[in-house]
PDB file of C-alpha atoms and ligand atoms in Angstrom:
ATOM      1  CA  MET A   1      30.151 -30.245  10.947  1.00 79.00           C
ATOM      2  CA  THR A   2      32.307 -29.427  13.593  1.00 89.00           C
ATOM      3  CA  ARG A   3      30.898 -27.920  16.799  1.00 95.00           C
ATOM      4  CA  PHE A   4      31.460 -24.035  17.200  1.00 98.00           C
ATOM      5  CA  SER A   5      33.648 -24.657  20.958  1.00 97.00           C
ATOM      6  CA  ALA A   6      36.436 -27.322  18.549  1.00 97.00           C
ATOM      7  CA  ARG A   7      36.491 -24.699  15.902  1.00 97.00           C
ATOM      8  CA  MET A   8      37.285 -22.042  18.329  1.00 98.00           C
ATOM      9  CA  ALA A   9      39.932 -24.069  19.978  1.00 98.00           C
ATOM     10  CA  GLN A  10      41.367 -25.052  16.993  1.00 98.00           C
ATOM     11  CA  ALA A  11      41.377 -21.254  15.601  1.00 98.00           C
ATOM     12  CA  ALA A  12      43.409 -20.420  19.070  1.00 98.00           C
ATOM     13  CA  LYS A  13      45.934 -22.951  18.421  1.00 98.00           C
ATOM     14  CA  ARG A  14      46.312 -22.083  14.956  1.00 98.00           C
ATOM     15  CA  LYS A  15      46.795 -18.410  15.783  1.00 98.00           C
ATOM     16  CA  LYS A  16      48.507 -19.477  18.581  1.00 97.00           C
ATOM     17  CA  SER A  17      46.257 -16.684  20.560  1.00 98.00           C
ATOM     18  CA  ARG A  18      43.949 -16.633  23.241  1.00 97.00           C
ATOM     19  CA  ILE A  19      42.895 -13.252  22.771  1.00 98.00           C
ATOM     20  CA  ILE A  20      39.958 -11.823  20.755  1.00 98.00           C
ATOM     21  CA  LEU A  21      39.525  -8.592  19.322  1.00 98.00           C
ATOM     22  CA  ALA A  22      36.119  -6.406  20.267  1.00 98.00           C
ATOM     23  CA  VAL A  23      35.708  -4.311  17.399  1.00 98.00           C
ATOM     24  CA  ASP A  24      33.849  -1.320  19.039  1.00 98.00           C
ATOM     25  CA  PRO A  25      34.917   1.874  17.608  1.00 98.00           C
ATOM     26  CA  ARG A  26      35.528   4.890  19.523  1.00 96.00           C
ATOM     27  CA  PRO A  27      32.345   7.515  19.789  1.00 95.00           C
ATOM     28  CA  GLY A  28      32.170   9.665  16.162  1.00 95.00           C
ATOM     29  CA  THR A  29      34.219   7.225  14.624  1.00 97.00           C
ATOM     30  CA  LYS A  30      33.213   8.411  10.912  1.00 94.00           C
ATOM     31  CA  ASN A  31      33.798   5.373   8.587  1.00 97.00           C
ATOM     32  CA  LEU A  32      32.818   2.259  10.487  1.00 98.00           C
ATOM     33  CA  LYS A  33      33.269  -0.345   7.755  1.00 98.00           C
ATOM     34  CA  LEU A  34      36.823   0.870   7.294  1.00 98.00           C
ATOM     35  CA  PHE A  35      37.534   1.068  10.908  1.00 98.00           C
ATOM     36  CA  ALA A  36      36.471  -2.625  11.150  1.00 98.00           C
ATOM     37  CA  ARG A  37      38.756  -3.641   8.134  1.00 98.00           C
ATOM     38  CA  LYS A  38      41.817  -1.785   9.679  1.00 98.00           C
ATOM     39  CA  ALA A  39      41.313  -2.974  13.153  1.00 98.00           C
ATOM     40  CA  VAL A  40      40.972  -6.697  12.014  1.00 98.00           C
ATOM     41  CA  ARG A  41      43.701  -6.148   9.380  1.00 98.00           C
ATOM     42  CA  GLU A  42      46.026  -5.027  11.702  1.00 98.00           C
ATOM     43  CA  VAL A  43      46.289  -7.258  14.669  1.00 98.00           C
ATOM     44  CA  ALA A  44      45.112 -10.508  12.963  1.00 98.00           C
ATOM     45  CA  GLY A  45      48.217 -12.202  13.535  1.00 98.00           C
ATOM     46  CA  HIS A  46      47.865 -11.680  17.189  1.00 98.00           C
ATOM     47  CA  VAL A  47      44.463 -12.736  18.108  1.00 98.00           C
ATOM     48  CA  CYS A  48      42.255 -15.975  17.148  1.00 98.00           C
ATOM     49  CA  GLY A  49      38.829 -13.735  16.626  1.00 98.00           C
ATOM     50  CA  ILE A  50      36.895 -11.223  16.748  1.00 98.00           C
ATOM     51  CA  LYS A  51      33.857 -10.008  18.910  1.00 98.00           C
ATOM     52  CA  VAL A  52      31.350  -7.687  17.252  1.00 98.00           C
ATOM     53  CA  ASN A  53      28.977  -5.727  19.520  1.00 98.00           C
ATOM     54  CA  PHE A  54      26.140  -3.129  18.541  1.00 98.00           C
ATOM     55  CA  HIS A  55      28.831  -0.402  17.919  1.00 98.00           C
ATOM     56  CA  LEU A  56      28.709  -2.202  14.301  1.00 98.00           C
ATOM     57  CA  LEU A  57      25.530  -4.533  14.040  1.00 98.00           C
ATOM     58  CA  LEU A  58      22.857  -1.541  14.451  1.00 98.00           C
ATOM     59  CA  PRO A  59      24.594   1.045  12.278  1.00 98.00           C
ATOM     60  CA  LEU A  60      26.211  -1.130   9.519  1.00 98.00           C
ATOM     61  CA  SER A  61      23.941  -3.411   6.566  1.00 98.00           C
ATOM     62  CA  GLY A  62      24.128  -7.057   6.971  1.00 98.00           C
ATOM     63  CA  ARG A  63      26.046  -6.824   3.338  1.00 98.00           C
ATOM     64  CA  GLU A  64      28.437  -4.573   5.074  1.00 98.00           C
ATOM     65  CA  MET A  65      28.618  -6.620   7.995  1.00 98.00           C
ATOM     66  CA  SER A  66      29.219 -10.038   6.126  1.00 98.00           C
ATOM     67  CA  GLY A  67      32.020  -8.088   4.236  1.00 98.00           C
ATOM     68  CA  ILE A  68      33.486  -7.840   7.682  1.00 98.00           C
ATOM     69  CA  THR A  69      33.252 -11.419   8.887  1.00 98.00           C
ATOM     70  CA  ARG A  70      34.622 -12.374   5.506  1.00 98.00           C
ATOM     71  CA  LEU A  71      37.712 -10.548   6.030  1.00 98.00           C
ATOM     72  CA  ALA A  72      37.976 -12.040   9.566  1.00 98.00           C
ATOM     73  CA  HIS A  73      37.560 -15.660   8.248  1.00 98.00           C
ATOM     74  CA  SER A  74      40.187 -14.902   5.405  1.00 98.00           C
ATOM     75  CA  TYR A  75      42.816 -14.898   8.525  1.00 98.00           C
ATOM     76  CA  GLY A  76      41.179 -17.751  10.067  1.00 98.00           C
ATOM     77  CA  LEU A  77      39.415 -15.589  12.368  1.00 98.00           C
ATOM     78  CA  VAL A  78      36.334 -16.709  14.402  1.00 98.00           C
ATOM     79  CA  CYS A  79      33.407 -14.451  14.595  1.00 98.00           C
ATOM     80  CA  ILE A  80      31.368 -13.714  17.316  1.00 99.00           C
ATOM     81  CA  ALA A  81      28.210 -11.547  17.953  1.00 98.00           C
ATOM     82  CA  ASP A  82      27.604  -9.957  21.147  1.00 98.00           C
ATOM     83  CA  ILE A  83      23.942  -8.978  21.219  1.00 98.00           C
ATOM     84  CA  LYS A  84      23.288 -10.800  24.937  1.00 98.00           C
ATOM     85  CA  LEU A  85      20.043 -12.267  23.269  1.00 98.00           C
ATOM     86  CA  ASN A  86      17.352 -12.620  25.616  1.00 98.00           C
ATOM     87  CA  ASP A  87      14.117 -13.111  24.284  1.00 98.00           C
ATOM     88  CA  ILE A  88      11.531 -15.429  23.104  1.00 98.00           C
ATOM     89  CA  ASP A  89      11.606 -18.431  21.266  1.00 98.00           C
ATOM     90  CA  SER A  90      10.528 -17.337  18.121  1.00 98.00           C
ATOM     91  CA  THR A  91      12.629 -13.905  18.262  1.00 98.00           C
ATOM     92  CA  ASN A  92      15.550 -15.761  19.400  1.00 98.00           C
ATOM     93  CA  LYS A  93      15.294 -17.858  16.059  1.00 98.00           C
ATOM     94  CA  ALA A  94      14.668 -14.744  13.822  1.00 98.00           C
ATOM     95  CA  ALA A  95      17.881 -13.112  15.530  1.00 98.00           C
ATOM     96  CA  VAL A  96      20.208 -16.195  14.788  1.00 98.00           C
ATOM     97  CA  ALA A  97      19.081 -16.763  11.302  1.00 98.00           C
ATOM     98  CA  HIS A  98      20.115 -13.218  10.736  1.00 98.00           C
ATOM     99  CA  LEU A  99      23.739 -13.782  12.149  1.00 98.00           C
ATOM    100  CA  ALA A 100      24.099 -16.885  10.428  1.00 98.00           C
ATOM    101  CA  ALA A 101      23.321 -15.164   7.137  1.00 98.00           C
ATOM    102  CA  MET A 102      26.261 -12.819   7.977  1.00 98.00           C
ATOM    103  CA  GLY A 103      28.641 -15.084   8.090  1.00 98.00           C
ATOM    104  CA  PHE A 104      28.942 -15.136  12.753  1.00 98.00           C
ATOM    105  CA  ASP A 105      30.085 -18.049  13.704  1.00 98.00           C
ATOM    106  CA  ALA A 106      28.570 -17.660  17.464  1.00 98.00           C
ATOM    107  CA  VAL A 107      26.132 -15.710  19.343  1.00 98.00           C
ATOM    108  CA  ILE A 108      26.453 -14.565  23.026  1.00 98.00           C
ATOM    109  CA  ALA A 109      23.039 -15.097  24.848  1.00 98.00           C
ATOM    110  CA  ASN A 110      21.842 -14.599  28.333  1.00 98.00           C
ATOM    111  CA  PRO A 111      20.496 -17.695  30.072  1.00 98.00           C
ATOM    112  CA  PHE A 112      17.616 -15.228  32.312  1.00 98.00           C
ATOM    113  CA  MET A 113      15.431 -16.126  29.116  1.00 98.00           C
ATOM    114  CA  GLY A 114      14.752 -19.671  30.895  1.00 98.00           C
ATOM    115  CA  ALA A 115      16.136 -23.406  30.706  1.00 98.00           C
ATOM    116  CA  ALA A 116      14.126 -24.505  27.817  1.00 98.00           C
ATOM    117  CA  THR A 117      14.177 -21.378  25.870  1.00 98.00           C
ATOM    118  CA  LEU A 118      18.286 -21.416  26.140  1.00 98.00           C
ATOM    119  CA  ALA A 119      17.863 -25.338  25.159  1.00 98.00           C
ATOM    120  CA  SER A 120      15.710 -24.425  22.069  1.00 98.00           C
ATOM    121  CA  LEU A 121      18.278 -21.561  21.283  1.00 98.00           C
ATOM    122  CA  VAL A 122      21.509 -23.797  21.359  1.00 98.00           C
ATOM    123  CA  LYS A 123      19.374 -26.257  19.149  1.00 98.00           C
ATOM    124  CA  GLU A 124      18.162 -23.982  16.553  1.00 98.00           C
ATOM    125  CA  ALA A 125      21.980 -21.983  16.336  1.00 98.00           C
ATOM    126  CA  ARG A 126      23.241 -25.496  16.023  1.00 98.00           C
ATOM    127  CA  ARG A 127      21.350 -26.346  13.055  1.00 97.00           C
ATOM    128  CA  MET A 128      22.368 -23.232  11.448  1.00 97.00           C
ATOM    129  CA  ASP A 129      26.356 -24.223  12.515  1.00 97.00           C
ATOM    130  CA  LEU A 130      26.166 -21.121  15.196  1.00 98.00           C
ATOM    131  CA  GLY A 131      27.489 -21.802  18.791  1.00 98.00           C
ATOM    132  CA  VAL A 132      26.139 -20.104  21.638  1.00 98.00           C
ATOM    133  CA  ILE A 133      28.160 -18.563  24.635  1.00 98.00           C
ATOM    134  CA  ALA A 134      26.067 -17.882  27.577  1.00 98.00           C
ATOM    135  CA  LEU A 135      26.160 -15.245  30.086  1.00 98.00           C
ATOM    136  CA  VAL A 136      27.249 -16.308  33.542  1.00 98.00           C
ATOM    137  CA  TYR A 137      28.638 -13.207  35.277  1.00 98.00           C
ATOM    138  CA  MET A 138      29.492  -9.724  33.548  1.00 96.00           C
ATOM    139  CA  SER A 139      32.806  -7.817  33.881  1.00 93.00           C
ATOM    140  CA  HIS A 140      31.380  -4.462  35.328  1.00 93.00           C
ATOM    141  CA  PRO A 141      31.196  -3.740  38.816  1.00 91.00           C
ATOM    142  CA  ASP A 142      27.541  -3.449  39.647  1.00 95.00           C
ATOM    143  CA  ALA A 143      27.052  -7.227  37.848  1.00 95.00           C
ATOM    144  CA  LYS A 144      26.962  -8.749  41.466  1.00 95.00           C
ATOM    145  CA  GLU A 145      23.601  -6.770  41.447  1.00 96.00           C
ATOM    146  CA  GLY A 146      21.954  -9.535  38.802  1.00 96.00           C
ATOM    147  CA  TYR A 147      24.144 -12.306  38.503  1.00 96.00           C
ATOM    148  CA  GLY A 148      25.689 -12.525  42.146  1.00 96.00           C
ATOM    149  CA  LEU A 149      21.722 -12.043  43.505  1.00 97.00           C
ATOM    150  CA  GLU A 150      21.203 -15.266  45.695  1.00 96.00           C
ATOM    151  CA  ALA A 151      18.232 -17.137  44.714  1.00 90.00           C
ATOM    152  CA  ARG A 152      16.230 -19.843  46.163  1.00 86.00           C
ATOM    153  CA  GLN A 153      18.350 -22.509  44.284  1.00 84.00           C
ATOM    154  CA  GLY A 154      21.648 -20.358  44.934  1.00 93.00           C
ATOM    155  CA  ALA A 155      23.451 -17.692  43.394  1.00 97.00           C
ATOM    156  CA  VAL A 156      22.000 -16.549  39.853  1.00 97.00           C
ATOM    157  CA  TYR A 157      25.295 -16.883  38.348  1.00 98.00           C
ATOM    158  CA  GLU A 158      25.114 -20.563  39.520  1.00 97.00           C
ATOM    159  CA  MET A 159      21.779 -21.195  38.242  1.00 97.00           C
ATOM    160  CA  PHE A 160      22.503 -19.652  34.511  1.00 98.00           C
ATOM    161  CA  LEU A 161      25.775 -21.858  34.481  1.00 98.00           C
ATOM    162  CA  GLU A 162      23.607 -25.073  35.115  1.00 97.00           C
ATOM    163  CA  ARG A 163      21.236 -23.570  32.347  1.00 98.00           C
ATOM    164  CA  ALA A 164      24.181 -23.473  30.161  1.00 98.00           C
ATOM    165  CA  VAL A 165      25.858 -26.657  30.483  1.00 98.00           C
ATOM    166  CA  LYS A 166      22.579 -28.317  30.811  1.00 98.00           C
ATOM    167  CA  ALA A 167      21.567 -26.809  27.279  1.00 98.00           C
ATOM    168  CA  GLY A 168      24.703 -27.903  25.487  1.00 98.00           C
ATOM    169  CA  ALA A 169      26.076 -24.324  25.083  1.00 98.00           C
ATOM    170  CA  ASP A 170      29.461 -23.779  23.857  1.00 98.00           C
ATOM    171  CA  GLY A 171      30.849 -21.513  26.344  1.00 98.00           C
ATOM    172  CA  ALA A 172      30.492 -19.600  29.422  1.00 98.00           C
ATOM    173  CA  VAL A 173      31.095 -15.270  29.162  1.00 98.00           C
ATOM    174  CA  VAL A 174      32.831 -14.689  33.023  1.00 98.00           C
ATOM    175  CA  GLY A 175      34.236 -11.046  33.495  1.00 97.00           C
ATOM    176  CA  ALA A 176      38.245 -11.143  33.658  1.00 96.00           C
ATOM    177  CA  THR A 177      37.507  -9.270  36.839  1.00 93.00           C
ATOM    178  CA  GLN A 178      35.929 -12.209  38.640  1.00 95.00           C
ATOM    179  CA  ALA A 179      38.654 -14.068  39.845  1.00 95.00           C
ATOM    180  CA  ASP A 180      36.139 -16.274  42.334  1.00 96.00           C
ATOM    181  CA  ILE A 181      33.581 -16.745  39.788  1.00 97.00           C
ATOM    182  CA  LEU A 182      36.208 -17.741  37.246  1.00 97.00           C
ATOM    183  CA  ARG A 183      38.012 -20.334  39.599  1.00 97.00           C
ATOM    184  CA  LYS A 184      34.380 -21.785  40.048  1.00 96.00           C
ATOM    185  CA  VAL A 185      32.971 -21.748  36.249  1.00 97.00           C
ATOM    186  CA  ARG A 186      36.817 -23.024  34.856  1.00 96.00           C
ATOM    187  CA  GLY A 187      36.666 -26.618  33.463  1.00 96.00           C
ATOM    188  CA  ARG A 188      32.884 -26.921  33.121  1.00 97.00           C
ATOM    189  CA  LEU A 189      32.644 -24.594  29.815  1.00 98.00           C
ATOM    190  CA  PRO A 190      35.156 -22.899  27.763  1.00 98.00           C
ATOM    191  CA  VAL A 191      35.177 -19.954  29.302  1.00 98.00           C
ATOM    192  CA  TYR A 192      35.160 -15.963  27.486  1.00 98.00           C
ATOM    193  CA  SER A 193      36.232 -13.088  29.465  1.00 98.00           C
ATOM    194  CA  PRO A 194      35.886  -9.322  28.910  1.00 97.00           C
ATOM    195  CA  GLY A 195      37.366  -7.064  31.183  1.00 95.00           C
ATOM    196  CA  VAL A 196      40.749  -6.787  30.940  1.00 94.00           C
ATOM    197  CA  GLY A 197      42.864  -3.502  30.358  1.00 89.00           C
ATOM    198  CA  ALA A 198      40.093  -1.019  30.209  1.00 84.00           C
ATOM    199  CA  GLN A 199      38.115  -2.373  32.691  1.00 85.00           C
ATOM    200  CA  GLY A 200      40.883  -3.036  34.895  1.00 89.00           C
ATOM    201  CA  GLY A 201      41.085  -6.887  34.869  1.00 91.00           C
ATOM    202  CA  ASP A 202      44.949  -8.527  34.286  1.00 94.00           C
ATOM    203  CA  VAL A 203      45.520 -10.784  31.343  1.00 97.00           C
ATOM    204  CA  GLU A 204      48.241 -13.243  33.267  1.00 97.00           C
ATOM    205  CA  GLN A 205      45.650 -13.501  36.755  1.00 97.00           C
ATOM    206  CA  ALA A 206      42.732 -14.073  34.408  1.00 97.00           C
ATOM    207  CA  VAL A 207      43.939 -16.519  32.568  1.00 97.00           C
ATOM    208  CA  ARG A 208      45.252 -18.301  35.784  1.00 97.00           C
ATOM    209  CA  ASN A 209      41.815 -18.044  37.245  1.00 97.00           C
ATOM    210  CA  GLY A 210      40.310 -20.135  34.424  1.00 97.00           C
ATOM    211  CA  SER A 211      39.668 -17.667  31.479  1.00 98.00           C
ATOM    212  CA  ASP A 212      40.221 -19.726  28.028  1.00 98.00           C
ATOM    213  CA  TYR A 213      39.772 -16.603  25.954  1.00 98.00           C
ATOM    214  CA  LEU A 214      40.242 -13.163  26.639  1.00 98.00           C
ATOM    215  CA  ILE A 215      38.002 -10.372  24.859  1.00 98.00           C
ATOM    216  CA  VAL A 216      39.829  -7.091  24.382  1.00 97.00           C
ATOM    217  CA  GLY A 217      38.470  -3.763  22.881  1.00 97.00           C
ATOM    218  CA  ARG A 218      39.652  -0.381  23.720  1.00 97.00           C
ATOM    219  CA  SER A 219      43.072  -1.286  25.321  1.00 96.00           C
ATOM    220  CA  ILE A 220      43.933  -2.694  21.721  1.00 97.00           C
ATOM    221  CA  ILE A 221      41.538  -0.220  19.554  1.00 97.00           C
ATOM    222  CA  GLU A 222      42.387   2.510  21.008  1.00 96.00           C
ATOM    223  CA  ALA A 223      46.628   2.305  21.391  1.00 96.00           C
ATOM    224  CA  ASP A 224      48.516   3.956  19.012  1.00 97.00           C
ATOM    225  CA  ASP A 225      50.205   0.509  18.046  1.00 97.00           C
ATOM    226  CA  ALA A 226      47.516  -1.627  18.329  1.00 98.00           C
ATOM    227  CA  ALA A 227      49.300  -4.752  17.005  1.00 98.00           C
ATOM    228  CA  GLY A 228      51.827  -4.347  19.510  1.00 98.00           C
ATOM    229  CA  VAL A 229      49.257  -4.072  22.358  1.00 97.00           C
ATOM    230  CA  ALA A 230      47.863  -7.044  21.156  1.00 98.00           C
ATOM    231  CA  ARG A 231      51.241  -9.154  20.646  1.00 97.00           C
ATOM    232  CA  GLU A 232      52.149  -8.248  24.318  1.00 97.00           C
ATOM    233  CA  MET A 233      48.669  -9.334  25.593  1.00 97.00           C
ATOM    234  CA  ASN A 234      49.024 -12.384  23.625  1.00 97.00           C
ATOM    235  CA  SER A 235      52.248 -13.267  24.802  1.00 96.00           C
ATOM    236  CA  LYS A 236      51.355 -12.581  28.624  1.00 97.00           C
ATOM    237  CA  ALA A 237      48.386 -14.850  28.288  1.00 97.00           C
ATOM    238  CA  ARG A 238      50.696 -17.631  26.721  1.00 96.00           C
ATOM    239  CA  SER A 239      53.223 -17.475  29.614  1.00 95.00           C
ATOM    240  CA  ALA A 240      50.377 -17.920  32.005  1.00 95.00           C
ATOM    241  CA  ARG A 241      48.918 -20.874  29.994  1.00 88.00           C
ATOM    242  CA  PRO A 242      50.729 -21.786  26.915  1.00 82.00           C
TER     243      PRO A 242
HETATM  244  P1  XMP B   1      36.838  -3.582  26.653  1.00 95.68           P
HETATM  245  O1  XMP B   1      36.857  -2.057  25.817  1.00 95.68           O
HETATM  246  O2  XMP B   1      36.278  -3.136  28.171  1.00 95.68           O
HETATM  247  O3  XMP B   1      35.756  -4.330  25.617  1.00 95.68           O
HETATM  248  O4  XMP B   1      38.145  -4.063  26.347  1.00 95.68           O
HETATM  249  C1  XMP B   1      34.810  -5.266  25.959  1.00 95.68           C
HETATM  250  C2  XMP B   1      33.949  -5.524  25.247  1.00 95.68           C
HETATM  251  O5  XMP B   1      33.045  -6.699  25.530  1.00 95.68           O
HETATM  252  C3  XMP B   1      31.747  -6.323  26.209  1.00 95.68           C
HETATM  253  N1  XMP B   1      31.526  -6.747  27.262  1.00 95.68           N
HETATM  254  C4  XMP B   1      31.044  -7.901  27.792  1.00 95.68           C
HETATM  255  N2  XMP B   1      30.423  -8.735  26.602  1.00 95.68           N
HETATM  256  N3  XMP B   1      30.002 -10.180  28.683  1.00 95.68           N
HETATM  257  C5  XMP B   1      29.456  -9.844  27.243  1.00 95.68           C
HETATM  258  O6  XMP B   1      29.049 -10.667  26.615  1.00 95.68           O
HETATM  259  C6  XMP B   1      30.444  -8.977  29.459  1.00 95.68           C
HETATM  260  O7  XMP B   1      30.461  -9.385  30.630  1.00 95.68           O
HETATM  261  C7  XMP B   1      30.620  -8.200  29.267  1.00 95.68           C
HETATM  262  N4  XMP B   1      31.401  -7.046  29.620  1.00 95.68           N
HETATM  263  C8  XMP B   1      32.109  -6.540  28.229  1.00 95.68           C
HETATM  264  C9  XMP B   1      31.374  -4.579  26.009  1.00 95.68           C
HETATM  265  O8  XMP B   1      30.523  -4.213  25.425  1.00 95.68           O
HETATM  266  C10 XMP B   1      32.794  -4.520  24.648  1.00 95.68           C
HETATM  267  O9  XMP B   1      32.426  -4.863  23.750  1.00 95.68           O
END
């Protein structure tokens, strides 16, 4: 069984892309299944994975979601569930079992749950061939009110990073907008960064600062030429780090 972090790196190499599409529909989108399938098909040549959030996970059935992960896999894309999982052990286990059954390759989790619970989640997820990507510092402006807080042992995000490394997580989420934090986290775990485009982050800067993968939603999804924007972002990312 190849670890998720290795599968992700292989997908990025094969697809020659560090971009992960956040398949988030605009509010009011009528046919979500159709929207997701169209978005995946349109940009599949310029991205290495998709990330699915509650926009689709709440309204769609497990069967419909499986159809979307199957389609993404047919293009060689990796599928990540962004539920920022943060619960007790038994509930975390139920969540990863459902996500694995829907064909996901990895889940985003919040180390706030505690070091032992995170380690148990990573172990259980790996048993199901699912990777765990840990939140370390989110992308939005007031993320500092949580992730930036100073605790007795240092900043909260530093504790989260240490927990993630110790638990054997497959990656860390650090916002593309958090230049200083990216520089500190780079090299410890593969770094996944939302926040370019719509949230103000810059593709080349983020990659230079340490982002290994860029998660992009609205800038691509809401563009008239989604494939063109994805291609352009990918070529900028590749010029910053081939
Ligand atoms: P946009 O449209 O801003 O979409 O490109 C970004 C996507 O990523 C989610 N998001 C995050 N997910 N940690 C995460 O795990 C973060 O710090 C973070 N910031 C944004 C967002 O919900 C959307 O799906």
